[in-house]
Coordinates of C-alpha atoms and ligand atoms in Angstrom, one line a residue:
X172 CA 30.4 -32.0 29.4
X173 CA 30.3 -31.0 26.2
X174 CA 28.4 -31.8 22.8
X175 CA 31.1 -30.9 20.4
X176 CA 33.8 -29.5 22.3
X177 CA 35.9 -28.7 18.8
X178 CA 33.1 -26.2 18.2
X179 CA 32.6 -25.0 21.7
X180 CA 35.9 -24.7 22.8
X181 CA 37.5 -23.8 19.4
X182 CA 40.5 -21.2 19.7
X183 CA 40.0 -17.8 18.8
X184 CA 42.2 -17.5 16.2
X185 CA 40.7 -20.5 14.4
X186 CA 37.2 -18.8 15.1
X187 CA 38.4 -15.7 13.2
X188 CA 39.5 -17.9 10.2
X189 CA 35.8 -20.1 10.1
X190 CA 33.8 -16.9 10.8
X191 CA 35.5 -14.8 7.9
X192 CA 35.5 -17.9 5.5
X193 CA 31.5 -18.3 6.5
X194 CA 31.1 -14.6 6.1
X195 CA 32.2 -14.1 2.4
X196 CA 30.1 -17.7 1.1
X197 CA 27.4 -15.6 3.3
X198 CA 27.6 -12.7 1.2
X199 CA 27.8 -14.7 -1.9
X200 CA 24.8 -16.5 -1.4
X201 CA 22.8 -13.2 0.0
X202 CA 23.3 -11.9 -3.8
X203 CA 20.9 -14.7 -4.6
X204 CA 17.6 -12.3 -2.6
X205 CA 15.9 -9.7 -4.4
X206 CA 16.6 -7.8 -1.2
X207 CA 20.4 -8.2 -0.9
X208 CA 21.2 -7.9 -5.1
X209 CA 19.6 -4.2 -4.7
X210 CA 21.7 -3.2 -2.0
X211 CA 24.9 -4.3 -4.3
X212 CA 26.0 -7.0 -1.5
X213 CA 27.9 -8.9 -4.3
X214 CA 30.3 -5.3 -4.5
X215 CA 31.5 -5.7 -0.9
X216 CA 35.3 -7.4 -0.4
X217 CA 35.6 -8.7 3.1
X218 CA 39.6 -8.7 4.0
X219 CA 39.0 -9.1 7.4
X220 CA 35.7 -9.4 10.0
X221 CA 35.9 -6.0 10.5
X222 CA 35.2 -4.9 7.0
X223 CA 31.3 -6.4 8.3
X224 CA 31.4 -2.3 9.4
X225 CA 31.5 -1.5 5.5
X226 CA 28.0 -3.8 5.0
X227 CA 24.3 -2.0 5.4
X228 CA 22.5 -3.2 8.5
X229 CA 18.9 -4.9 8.2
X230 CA 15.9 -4.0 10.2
X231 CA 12.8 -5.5 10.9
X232 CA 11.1 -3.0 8.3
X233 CA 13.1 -4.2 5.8
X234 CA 12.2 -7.7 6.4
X235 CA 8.4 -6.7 6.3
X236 CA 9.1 -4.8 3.4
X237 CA 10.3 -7.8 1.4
X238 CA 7.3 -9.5 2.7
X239 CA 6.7 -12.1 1.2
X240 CA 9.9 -13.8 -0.7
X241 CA 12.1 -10.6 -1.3
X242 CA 14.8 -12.0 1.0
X243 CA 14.4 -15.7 0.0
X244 CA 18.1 -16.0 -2.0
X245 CA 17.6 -19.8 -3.2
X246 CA 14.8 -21.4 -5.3
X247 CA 11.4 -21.7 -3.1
X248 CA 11.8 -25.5 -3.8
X249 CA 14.7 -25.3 -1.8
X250 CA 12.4 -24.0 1.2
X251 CA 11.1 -26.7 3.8
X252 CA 9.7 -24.6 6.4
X253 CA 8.8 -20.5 7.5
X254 CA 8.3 -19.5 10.5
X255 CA 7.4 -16.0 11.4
X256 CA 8.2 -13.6 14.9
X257 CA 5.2 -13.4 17.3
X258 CA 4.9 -9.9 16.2
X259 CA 5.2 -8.1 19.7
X260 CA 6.1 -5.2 18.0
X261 CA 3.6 -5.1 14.6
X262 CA 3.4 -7.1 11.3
X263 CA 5.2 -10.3 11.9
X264 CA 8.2 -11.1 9.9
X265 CA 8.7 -14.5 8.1
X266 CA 11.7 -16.5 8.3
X267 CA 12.8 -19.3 6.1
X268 CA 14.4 -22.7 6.3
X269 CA 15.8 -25.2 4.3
X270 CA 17.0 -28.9 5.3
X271 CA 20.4 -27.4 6.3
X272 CA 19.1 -24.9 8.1
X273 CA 16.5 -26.8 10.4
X274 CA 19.8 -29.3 10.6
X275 CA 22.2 -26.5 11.7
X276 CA 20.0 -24.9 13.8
X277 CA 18.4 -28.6 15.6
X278 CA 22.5 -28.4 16.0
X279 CA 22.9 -25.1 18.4
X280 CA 19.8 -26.0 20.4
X281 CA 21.1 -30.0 21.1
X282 CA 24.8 -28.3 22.4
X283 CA 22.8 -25.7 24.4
X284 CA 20.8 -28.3 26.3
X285 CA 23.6 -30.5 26.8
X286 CA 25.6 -27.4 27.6
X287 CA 22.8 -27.3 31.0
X288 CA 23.0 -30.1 32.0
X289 CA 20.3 -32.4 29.6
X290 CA 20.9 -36.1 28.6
X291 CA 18.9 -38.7 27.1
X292 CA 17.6 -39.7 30.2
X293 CA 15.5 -36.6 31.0
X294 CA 11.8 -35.9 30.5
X295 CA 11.4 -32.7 28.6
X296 CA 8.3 -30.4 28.7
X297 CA 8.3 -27.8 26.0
X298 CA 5.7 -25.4 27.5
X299 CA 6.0 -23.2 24.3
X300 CA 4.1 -21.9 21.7
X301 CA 4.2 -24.5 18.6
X302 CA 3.3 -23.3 15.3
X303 CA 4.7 -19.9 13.7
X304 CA 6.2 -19.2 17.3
X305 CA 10.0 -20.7 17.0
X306 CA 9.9 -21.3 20.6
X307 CA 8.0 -24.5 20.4
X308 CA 9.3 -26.6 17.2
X309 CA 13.1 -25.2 17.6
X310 CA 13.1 -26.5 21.2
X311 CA 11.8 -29.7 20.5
X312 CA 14.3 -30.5 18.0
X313 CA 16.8 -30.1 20.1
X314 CA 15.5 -32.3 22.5
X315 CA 14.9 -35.3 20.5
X316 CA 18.0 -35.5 18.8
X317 CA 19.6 -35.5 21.9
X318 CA 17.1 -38.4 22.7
X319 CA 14.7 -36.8 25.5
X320 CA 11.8 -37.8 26.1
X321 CA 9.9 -34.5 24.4
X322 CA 6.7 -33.5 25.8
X323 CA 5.1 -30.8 23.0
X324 CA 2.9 -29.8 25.4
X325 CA 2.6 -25.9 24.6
X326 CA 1.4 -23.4 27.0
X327 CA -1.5 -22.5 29.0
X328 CA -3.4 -25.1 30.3
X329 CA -1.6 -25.1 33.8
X330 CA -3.9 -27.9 35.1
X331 CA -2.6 -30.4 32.4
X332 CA 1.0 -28.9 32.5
X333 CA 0.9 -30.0 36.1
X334 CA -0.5 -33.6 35.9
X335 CA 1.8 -33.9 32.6
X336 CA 4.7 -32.7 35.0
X337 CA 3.6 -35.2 38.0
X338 CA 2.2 -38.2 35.8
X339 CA 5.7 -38.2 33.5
X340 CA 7.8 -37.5 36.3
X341 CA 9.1 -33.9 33.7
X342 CA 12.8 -33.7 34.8
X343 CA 13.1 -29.9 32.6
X344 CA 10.5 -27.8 31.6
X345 CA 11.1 -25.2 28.7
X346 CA 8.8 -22.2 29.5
X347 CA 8.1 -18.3 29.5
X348 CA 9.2 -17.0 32.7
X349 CA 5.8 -14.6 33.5
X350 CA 4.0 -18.3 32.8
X351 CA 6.8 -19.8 35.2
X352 CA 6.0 -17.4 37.6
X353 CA 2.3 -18.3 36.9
X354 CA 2.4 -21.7 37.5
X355 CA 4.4 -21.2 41.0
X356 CA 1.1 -18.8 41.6
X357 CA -1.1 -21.2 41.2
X358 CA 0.9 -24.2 42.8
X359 CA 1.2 -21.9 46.5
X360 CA -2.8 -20.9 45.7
X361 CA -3.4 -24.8 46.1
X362 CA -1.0 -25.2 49.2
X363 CA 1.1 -27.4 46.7
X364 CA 4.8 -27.9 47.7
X365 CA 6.6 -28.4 44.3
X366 CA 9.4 -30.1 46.0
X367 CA 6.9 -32.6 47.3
X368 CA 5.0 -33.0 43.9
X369 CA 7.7 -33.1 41.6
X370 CA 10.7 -34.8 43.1
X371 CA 12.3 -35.3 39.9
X372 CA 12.2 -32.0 38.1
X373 CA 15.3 -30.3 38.2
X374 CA 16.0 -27.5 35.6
X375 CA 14.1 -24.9 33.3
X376 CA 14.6 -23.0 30.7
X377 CA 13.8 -19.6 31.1
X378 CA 13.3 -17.9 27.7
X379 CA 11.5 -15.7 25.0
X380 CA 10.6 -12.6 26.6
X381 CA 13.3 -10.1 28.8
X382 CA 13.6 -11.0 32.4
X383 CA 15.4 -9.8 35.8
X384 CA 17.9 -12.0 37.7
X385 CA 15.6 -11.7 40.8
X386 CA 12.7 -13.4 38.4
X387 CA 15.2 -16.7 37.8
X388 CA 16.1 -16.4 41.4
X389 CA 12.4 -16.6 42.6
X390 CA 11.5 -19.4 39.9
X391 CA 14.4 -21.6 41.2
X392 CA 13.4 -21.2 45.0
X393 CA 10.2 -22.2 44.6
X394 CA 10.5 -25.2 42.8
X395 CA 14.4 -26.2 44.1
X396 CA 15.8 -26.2 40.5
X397 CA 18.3 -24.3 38.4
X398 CA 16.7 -22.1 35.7
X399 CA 19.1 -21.6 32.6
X400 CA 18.2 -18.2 30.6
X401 CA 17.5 -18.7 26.5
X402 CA 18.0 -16.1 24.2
X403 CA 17.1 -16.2 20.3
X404 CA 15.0 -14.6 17.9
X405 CA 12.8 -16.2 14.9
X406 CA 15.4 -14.0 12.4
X407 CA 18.3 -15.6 13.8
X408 CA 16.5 -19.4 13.7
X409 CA 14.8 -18.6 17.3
X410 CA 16.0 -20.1 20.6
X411 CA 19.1 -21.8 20.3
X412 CA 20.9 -18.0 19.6
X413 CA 22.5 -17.6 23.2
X414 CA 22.0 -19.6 26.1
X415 CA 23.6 -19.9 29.9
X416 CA 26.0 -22.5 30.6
X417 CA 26.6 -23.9 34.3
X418 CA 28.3 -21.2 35.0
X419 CA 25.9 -18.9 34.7
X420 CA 27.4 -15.8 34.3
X421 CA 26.3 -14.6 31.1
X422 CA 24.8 -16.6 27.5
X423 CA 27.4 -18.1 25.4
X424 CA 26.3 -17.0 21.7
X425 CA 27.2 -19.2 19.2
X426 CA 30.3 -17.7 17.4
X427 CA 30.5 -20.2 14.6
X428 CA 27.2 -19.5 13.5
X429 CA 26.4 -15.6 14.2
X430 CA 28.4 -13.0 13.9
X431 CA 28.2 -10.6 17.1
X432 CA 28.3 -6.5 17.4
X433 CA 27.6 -4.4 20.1
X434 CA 26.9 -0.9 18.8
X435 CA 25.7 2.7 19.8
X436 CA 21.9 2.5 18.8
X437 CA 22.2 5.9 17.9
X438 CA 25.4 5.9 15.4
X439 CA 25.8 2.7 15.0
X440 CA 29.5 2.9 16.0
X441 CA 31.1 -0.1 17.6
X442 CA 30.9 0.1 21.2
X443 CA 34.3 -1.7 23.1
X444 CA 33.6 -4.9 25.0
X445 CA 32.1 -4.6 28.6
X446 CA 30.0 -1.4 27.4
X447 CA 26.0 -2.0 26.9
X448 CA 24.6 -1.0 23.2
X449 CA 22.2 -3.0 20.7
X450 CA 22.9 -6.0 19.6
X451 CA 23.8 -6.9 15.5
X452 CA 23.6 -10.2 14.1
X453 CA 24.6 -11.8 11.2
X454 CA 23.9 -15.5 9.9
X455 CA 27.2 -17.1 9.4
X456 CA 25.3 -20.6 8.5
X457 CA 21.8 -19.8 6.8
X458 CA 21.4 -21.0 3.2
X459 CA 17.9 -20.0 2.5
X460 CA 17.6 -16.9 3.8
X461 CA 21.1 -15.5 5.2
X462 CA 20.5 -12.2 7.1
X463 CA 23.6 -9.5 7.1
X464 CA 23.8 -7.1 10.3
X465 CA 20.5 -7.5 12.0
X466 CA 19.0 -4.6 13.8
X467 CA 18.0 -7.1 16.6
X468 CA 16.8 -3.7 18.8
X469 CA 17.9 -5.6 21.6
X470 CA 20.3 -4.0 24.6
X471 CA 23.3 -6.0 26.2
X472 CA 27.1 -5.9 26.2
X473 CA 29.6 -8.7 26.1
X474 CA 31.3 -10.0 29.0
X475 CA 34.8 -9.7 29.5
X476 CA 37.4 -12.2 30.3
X477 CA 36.9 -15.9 30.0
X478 CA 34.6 -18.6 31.4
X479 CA 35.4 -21.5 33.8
X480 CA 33.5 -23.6 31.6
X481 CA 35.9 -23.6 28.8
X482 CA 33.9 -22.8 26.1
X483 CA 35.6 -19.9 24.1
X484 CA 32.4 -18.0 22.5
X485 CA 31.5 -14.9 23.8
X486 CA 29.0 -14.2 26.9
X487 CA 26.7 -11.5 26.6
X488 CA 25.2 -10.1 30.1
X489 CA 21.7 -10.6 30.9
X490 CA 19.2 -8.5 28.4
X491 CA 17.9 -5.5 30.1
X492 CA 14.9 -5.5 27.3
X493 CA 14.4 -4.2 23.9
X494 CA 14.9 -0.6 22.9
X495 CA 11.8 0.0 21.9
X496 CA 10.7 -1.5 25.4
X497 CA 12.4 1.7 26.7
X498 CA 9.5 4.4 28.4
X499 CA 10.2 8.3 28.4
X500 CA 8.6 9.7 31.3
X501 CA 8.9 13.4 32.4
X502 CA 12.4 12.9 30.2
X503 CA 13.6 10.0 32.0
X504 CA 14.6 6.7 30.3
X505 CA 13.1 3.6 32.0
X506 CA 12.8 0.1 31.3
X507 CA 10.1 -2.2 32.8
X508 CA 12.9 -4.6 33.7
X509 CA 13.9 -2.1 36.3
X510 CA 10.6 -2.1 37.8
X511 CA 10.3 -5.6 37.6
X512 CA 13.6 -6.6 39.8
X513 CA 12.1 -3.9 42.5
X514 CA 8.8 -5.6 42.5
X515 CA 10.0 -9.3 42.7
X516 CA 12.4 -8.3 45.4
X517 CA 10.0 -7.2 47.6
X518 CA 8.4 -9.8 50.4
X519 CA 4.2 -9.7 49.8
X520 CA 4.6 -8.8 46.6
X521 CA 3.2 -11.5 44.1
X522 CA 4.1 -12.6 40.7
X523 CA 2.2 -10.4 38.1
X524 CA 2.7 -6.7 37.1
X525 CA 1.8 -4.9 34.7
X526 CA 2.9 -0.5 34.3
X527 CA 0.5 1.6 32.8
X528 CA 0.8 5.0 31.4
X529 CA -1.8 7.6 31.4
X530 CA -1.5 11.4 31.0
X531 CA -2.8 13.7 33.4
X532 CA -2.8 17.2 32.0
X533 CA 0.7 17.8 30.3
X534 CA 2.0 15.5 33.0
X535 CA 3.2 11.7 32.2
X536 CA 1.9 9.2 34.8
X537 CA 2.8 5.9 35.7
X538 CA 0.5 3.5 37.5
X539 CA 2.4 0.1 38.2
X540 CA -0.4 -2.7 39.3
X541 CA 1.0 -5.2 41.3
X542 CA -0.7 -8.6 42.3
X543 CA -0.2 -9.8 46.1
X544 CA 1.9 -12.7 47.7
X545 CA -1.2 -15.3 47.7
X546 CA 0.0 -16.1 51.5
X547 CA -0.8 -12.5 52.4
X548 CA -4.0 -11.5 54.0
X549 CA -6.1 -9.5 52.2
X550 CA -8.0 -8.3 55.3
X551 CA -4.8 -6.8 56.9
X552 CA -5.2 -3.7 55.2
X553 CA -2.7 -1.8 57.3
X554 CA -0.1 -3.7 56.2
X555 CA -1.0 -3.1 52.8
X556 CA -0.5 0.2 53.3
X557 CA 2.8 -0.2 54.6
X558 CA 3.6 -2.1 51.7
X559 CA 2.5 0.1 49.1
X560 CA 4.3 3.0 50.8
X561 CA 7.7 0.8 50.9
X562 CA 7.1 -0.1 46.9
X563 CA 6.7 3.4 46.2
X564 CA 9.4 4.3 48.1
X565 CA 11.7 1.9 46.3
X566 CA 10.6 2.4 42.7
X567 CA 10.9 6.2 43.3
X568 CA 14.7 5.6 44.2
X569 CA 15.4 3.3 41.0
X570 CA 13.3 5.4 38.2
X571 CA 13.5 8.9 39.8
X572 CA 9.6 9.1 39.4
X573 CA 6.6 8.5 41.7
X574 CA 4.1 5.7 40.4
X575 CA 0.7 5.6 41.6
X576 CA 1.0 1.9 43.1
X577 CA -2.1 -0.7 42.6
X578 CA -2.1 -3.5 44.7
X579 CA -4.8 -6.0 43.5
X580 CA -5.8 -9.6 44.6
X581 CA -3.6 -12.8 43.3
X582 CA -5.2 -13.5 39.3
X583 CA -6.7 -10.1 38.3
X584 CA -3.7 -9.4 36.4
X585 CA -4.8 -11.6 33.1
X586 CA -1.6 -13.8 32.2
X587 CA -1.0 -13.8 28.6
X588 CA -0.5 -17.1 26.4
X589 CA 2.6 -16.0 24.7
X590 CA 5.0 -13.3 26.2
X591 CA 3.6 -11.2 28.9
X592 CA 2.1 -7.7 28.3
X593 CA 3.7 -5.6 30.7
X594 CA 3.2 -1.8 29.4
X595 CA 0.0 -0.6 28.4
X596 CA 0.8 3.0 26.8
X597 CA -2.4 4.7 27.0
X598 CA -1.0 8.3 26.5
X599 CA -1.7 10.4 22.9
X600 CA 1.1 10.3 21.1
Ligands
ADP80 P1 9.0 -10.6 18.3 O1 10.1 -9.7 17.8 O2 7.7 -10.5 17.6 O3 8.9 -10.7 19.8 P2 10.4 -13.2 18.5 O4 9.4 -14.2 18.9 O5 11.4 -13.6 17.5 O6 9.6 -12.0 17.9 O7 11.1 -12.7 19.8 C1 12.5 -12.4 19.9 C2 12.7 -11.4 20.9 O8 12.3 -11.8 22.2 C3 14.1 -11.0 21.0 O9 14.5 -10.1 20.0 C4 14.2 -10.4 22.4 O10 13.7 -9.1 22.4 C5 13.2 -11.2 23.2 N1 13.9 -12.3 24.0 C6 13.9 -13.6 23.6 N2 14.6 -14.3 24.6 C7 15.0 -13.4 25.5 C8 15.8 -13.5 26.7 N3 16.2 -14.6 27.2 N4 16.0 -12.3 27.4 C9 15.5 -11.1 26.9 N5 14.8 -11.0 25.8 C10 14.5 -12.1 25.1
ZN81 ZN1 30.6 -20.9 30.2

């Protein structure tokens, strides 16, 4: 049931002790990086964890701004491998690894996907980016050493991800859940009953990009599997950060290798557990290129109380997307993940969205394009109608605002390679 259970299920008190030990060799070792020796992060005493409130935070600018070695705190021989963020939000930033690192971090993803359910039996597709992407390589580690049979097939191609999934009889599937939700698209476009074709395949991994529960919920009833949701970012390693256990109520993050805070965006002020703010990070384990108080941007809130599963680590709740995801229309704060959960929930809707936001005068406006259900009939235009009224109708109640709704044929919403582009902004700022 478990990979290591003395790590997973270690007591909290003897978590304290490891994270606080790892915390002060962290900032011992940060001293090394041009980056960390200017911000005086050898003149810090840690008594206890919650002197980490005393340390600066790290944003993605600064990263970029210490582009390309200014956070590197070893010698560069030491460095075996960089990897850098896909750069949704502007310049990429790089990451680097040394042995110890890839080891540690091969480490996290191996207990993750025995946490769901993997074994050496199972016939893994990785249907991630490889290359810079951590999605791909950090995945696929994993996977071999826990002795899968790892299929680096990448994504795209949905043609050869199907025969691969058929021909190798694919047990679990690593993908992005818009491609997930792509690939059920154009399974039902070709009358093909996954259950029929692919007997054997039971679970996926659902990660990379911010996603609604109704979005796993749809991917696991179509293809009559459990979907697992993966959470990492290429400064933390990548996937391998936070990930689902049987459970499912909430990602386990790894305790022993990150420390976790849950602050006000705005202050920065711890928030208490059970409240939603951003998300800090901070490597307990890196050696290369340790990374104090990320600004990861992103917005949860840890779970309260304990899991069935025994594990002792933290849950955090299901991401509800980036801050910087967050739209401001006519004053009011919405994020696409509300829009997606009303969309998916919705019977003739289809699979693909995408928001776009104009301006019409002084006036914001929203235009949320929506493909339809492939088994709906174009020609029954009336009920179209009825159904863009009732989408209307609902989004109005969630985000207090009235899109213009676009229905449009299955495929004309283009489905991107990576992670999904699901706002186009096309107002003057
Ligand atoms: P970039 O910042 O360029 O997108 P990464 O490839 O490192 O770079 O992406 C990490 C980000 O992807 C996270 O910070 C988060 O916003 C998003 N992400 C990854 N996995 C999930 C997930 N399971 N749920 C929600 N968001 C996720
Ligand atoms: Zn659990």
């Amino acid at each position: 049931m478990y990979w290591n259970k003395d790590h997973e299920c270690i007591t909290r008190e003897r978590l304290e002790e490891v994270q606080l030990q790892k915390l002060r060799q962290t900032l011992k070792r940060a001293a090394g990086s041009p980056f960390y020796k200017a911000k005086g992060i050898a003149d810090y005493t840690i008594k206890d964890l919650s002197d980490i409130r005393k340390l600066p935070v790290t944003t993605k600018q600064d990263l970029r701004d210490a582009y390309p070695y200014g956070m590197v705190c070893t010698p560069i021989d030491d460095v075996v491998r960089l990897h850098s963020s896909s750069g949704t939000t502007g310049t990429p930033t790089v990451v680097y690894h040394g042995t110890n690192d890839i080891d540690n971090w091969t480490e996290l993803v191996t207990r993750c996907l025995y946490m769901m359910g993997l074994r050496k039996n199972h016939v893994f597709q990785n249907m991630i980016g490889y290359g810079l992407f951590t999605g791909g390589l950090g995945l696929h580690y994993g996977a071999e050493r826990l002795g899968c049979l790892t299929i680096p097939s990448g994504p795209g191609n949905t043609k050869r991800q199907l025969k691969f999934m058929k021909d190798y009889h694919t047990t679990a599937i690593h993908i992005i859940p818009s491609y997930a939700l792509h690939l059920a698209d154009t399974l039902e476009s070709a009358g093909v009953d996954p259950k029929k074709e692919f007997p054997d395949f039971k679970f996926a991994i659902l990660g990379a990009e911010p996603h609604s529960e109704e979005t796993r919920q749809k991917v696991e009833k179509f293809f009559g599997i459990e979907a697992f949701n993966s959470y990492g970012l290429s400064e933390m390693n990548g996937p391998g950060v936070a990930f689902e256990c049987p459970e499912r109520k909430g990602m386990h993050i790894w305790e022993d290798a990150f420390l976790v805070e849950i602050v006000d965006p705005d202050t920065l002020e711890p928030l208490p557990q059970g409240t939603k703010g951003e998300l800090l990070l901070t490597t307990l384990n890196r050696e290369v290129m340790p990374i104090i108080r990320y600004r990861t941007r992103d917005l949860t809130s840890i779970m309260p109380g304990s899991c069935a599963c025994g594990r002792t680590h933290a849950r955090l709740e299901r991401f509800s997307g980036r801050s910087d995801d967050m739209m401001i229309l006519k004053g009011v704060n919405i994020f696409p993940m509300q829009i997606e959960a009303i969309l998916i929930g919705i019977p003739g809707v289809g699979r693909n969205y995408q928001i776009i936001l104009e301006q019409k005068g002084n006036n914001d406006h929203m235009i949320v394009r929506a493909e339809i259900d492939p088994s709906i009939n174009v020609d029954a235009y009336r009920s179209l109608e009825k159904l863009r009224e009732r989408i209307t109708r609902e989004l109005r109640d969630e985000i207090l605002i009235t899109p213009e709704v676009d229905l449009c044929e299955p495929g004309s919403i283009p489905v991107a390679q990576g992670k999904a582009v699901r706002v186009i902004d096309r107002r003057e700022l």
